[in-house]
Coordinates of C-alpha atoms in Angstrom, one line a residue:
X35 CA 0.3 -0.1 0.0
X36 CA 2.0 3.5 -1.1
X37 CA 1.2 5.7 1.4
X38 CA 3.7 8.1 1.3
X39 CA 1.6 11.1 -0.3
X40 CA -1.3 9.7 2.8
X41 CA -0.8 11.5 6.4
X42 CA -1.7 9.4 8.9
X43 CA -4.8 9.3 10.9
X44 CA -3.3 10.1 14.3
X45 CA -5.7 8.7 17.2
X46 CA -5.7 9.6 20.6
X47 CA -4.9 5.7 21.8
X48 CA -2.0 4.1 23.5
X49 CA -2.2 1.0 20.9
X50 CA -3.6 -0.5 17.5
X51 CA -3.8 -3.2 16.5
X52 CA -5.2 -5.6 14.0
X53 CA -7.3 -8.7 14.1
X54 CA -8.3 -11.1 11.6
X55 CA -11.7 -12.9 11.9
X56 CA -11.3 -14.8 8.6
X57 CA -9.5 -16.8 6.7
X58 CA -9.4 -15.7 2.9
X59 CA -10.3 -18.1 -0.2
X60 CA -8.0 -19.3 -2.5
X61 CA -7.9 -16.6 -5.3
X62 CA -8.3 -17.4 -8.7
X63 CA -5.8 -19.3 -10.4
X64 CA -2.8 -17.4 -12.0
X65 CA -2.4 -14.7 -9.4
X66 CA -0.9 -14.1 -6.1
X67 CA -3.4 -12.4 -3.6
X68 CA -3.8 -11.5 0.4
X69 CA -6.8 -9.3 0.8
X70 CA -6.5 -9.5 4.8
X71 CA -2.5 -8.2 4.1
X72 CA -3.6 -5.6 2.2
X73 CA -5.7 -4.2 5.0
X74 CA -3.2 -4.7 7.6
X75 CA -1.1 -2.7 5.5
X76 CA -3.5 0.2 5.2
X77 CA -4.1 -0.1 9.0
X78 CA -0.1 0.1 9.9
X79 CA 0.5 2.7 7.3
X80 CA -2.4 5.2 7.9
X81 CA -3.4 4.5 11.9
X82 CA -1.2 5.9 14.4
X83 CA -1.8 5.9 18.2
X84 CA -0.6 9.2 19.6
X85 CA -2.1 9.1 23.2
X86 CA -1.4 8.0 26.6
X87 CA -4.8 5.1 27.2
X88 CA -6.8 3.3 25.3
X89 CA -6.9 1.1 22.2
X90 CA -8.2 0.8 18.9
X91 CA -8.8 -2.6 17.0
X92 CA -9.2 -2.8 13.2
X93 CA -10.5 -6.1 12.9
X94 CA -11.2 -7.6 9.1
X95 CA -14.1 -9.3 8.9
X96 CA -14.3 -10.3 5.1
X97 CA -11.5 -10.8 2.6
X98 CA -12.9 -12.9 -0.2
X99 CA -12.3 -12.9 -4.2
X100 CA -14.7 -15.3 -6.2
X101 CA -14.5 -16.3 -9.8
X102 CA -18.1 -16.8 -11.8
X103 CA -17.7 -18.0 -15.2
X104 CA -19.2 -15.6 -17.7
X105 CA -22.0 -16.6 -20.1
X106 CA -20.4 -17.7 -23.3
X107 CA -21.9 -16.2 -26.7
X108 CA -22.0 -19.0 -29.4
X109 CA -23.0 -16.3 -31.6
X110 CA -21.7 -14.9 -35.4
X111 CA -20.0 -12.5 -33.0
X112 CA -18.1 -14.7 -31.2
X113 CA -16.0 -15.7 -34.3
X114 CA -15.1 -11.7 -34.6
X115 CA -14.7 -10.5 -30.9
X116 CA -13.0 -11.9 -27.7
X117 CA -15.5 -12.6 -25.5
X118 CA -15.1 -12.5 -21.2
X119 CA -14.5 -16.0 -20.1
X120 CA -14.9 -14.9 -16.0
X121 CA -15.7 -12.4 -13.7
X122 CA -13.7 -11.7 -10.2
X123 CA -15.8 -10.3 -7.5
X124 CA -13.7 -9.2 -4.2
X125 CA -15.2 -8.0 -1.3
X126 CA -13.8 -6.5 2.3
X127 CA -14.7 -5.5 5.2
X128 CA -13.3 -4.4 8.3
X129 CA -14.8 -2.7 11.8
X130 CA -13.1 0.0 13.5
X131 CA -13.3 -0.1 18.1
X132 CA -12.0 2.3 20.1
X133 CA -12.1 2.3 24.0
X134 CA -10.8 4.9 26.5
X135 CA -11.8 3.8 29.3
X136 CA -10.2 6.8 31.7
X137 CA -12.1 9.1 29.7
X138 CA -15.6 6.8 29.9
X139 CA -15.4 6.5 25.9
X140 CA -16.2 3.8 23.3
X141 CA -16.8 4.0 20.0
X142 CA -16.8 1.6 16.3
X143 CA -16.6 2.5 12.9
X144 CA -16.8 0.5 9.9
X145 CA -15.9 0.0 6.2
X146 CA -16.5 -1.7 3.3
X147 CA -15.5 -2.3 -0.3
X148 CA -16.1 -4.0 -3.0
X149 CA -14.7 -4.2 -7.0
X150 CA -15.0 -6.5 -9.8
X151 CA -13.7 -7.0 -13.1
X152 CA -14.1 -9.4 -16.0
X153 CA -11.7 -11.8 -18.3
X154 CA -11.3 -12.1 -21.6
X155 CA -11.5 -15.6 -23.1
X156 CA -7.9 -17.2 -22.8
X157 CA -6.4 -14.6 -21.3
X158 CA -2.4 -14.6 -21.2
X159 CA -0.8 -14.8 -17.8
X160 CA 0.0 -10.8 -18.2
X161 CA -3.6 -10.1 -18.7
X162 CA -4.9 -11.9 -15.9
X163 CA -1.6 -10.1 -13.3
X164 CA -2.9 -6.8 -15.0
X165 CA -6.9 -7.2 -13.9
X166 CA -5.5 -8.4 -10.3
X167 CA -3.8 -5.5 -10.3
X168 CA -6.9 -3.1 -11.4
X169 CA -9.1 -5.0 -9.2
X170 CA -6.8 -4.7 -5.5
X171 CA -5.4 -1.4 -6.4
X172 CA -9.3 -0.2 -6.2
X173 CA -9.9 -2.1 -3.5
X174 CA -7.4 -0.5 -2.3
X175 CA -7.9 3.0 -2.7
X176 CA -11.6 2.4 -1.8
X177 CA -11.2 0.7 1.4
X178 CA -8.5 3.3 2.4
X179 CA -11.1 6.5 1.7
X180 CA -13.9 4.3 3.5
X181 CA -12.3 4.1 6.4
X182 CA -10.6 7.5 6.7
X183 CA -14.3 9.1 6.0
X184 CA -16.3 6.9 8.8
X185 CA -13.4 7.5 11.3
X186 CA -13.4 10.9 10.8
X187 CA -17.1 10.9 10.9
X188 CA -17.4 8.5 13.7
X189 CA -14.7 8.4 15.7
X190 CA -14.2 12.3 16.2
X191 CA -13.4 12.0 19.9
X192 CA -10.1 10.5 19.1
X193 CA -9.2 11.9 16.3
X194 CA -5.9 13.8 16.6
X195 CA -5.3 17.2 14.5

């Protein structure tokens, strides 16, 4: 997760942790994913503990890529056009909970992102990898934006300037 242009989200807690409640199923053939690692990278790059007490925990609830077969076109157009063979659908969901016992504060925020792409018939390994990169890069950007928006909206008391 390239975060050099994106400032961290500073939290008034002593510790930030990431928990994984799921096991991602195997990825489509020819790709090497780790959606949970992607979420952990976002958390590590963006969430910074800056306080003297309390904890924040980001819990990965869902991180899955499914593959479905696209209907084939057996008409005349299939002689001249390269059809789409498969659809990959990716979903990631995470919940963040914050507790500051000394201040009597608890709060939570959630983030959810989905992306999909299609793979052409007889796709080369390079085409499959490019499709995988598009789906993961888009999913990373979407999850990062949703997480930041919801933290700043629902966890305002612990967000530091």
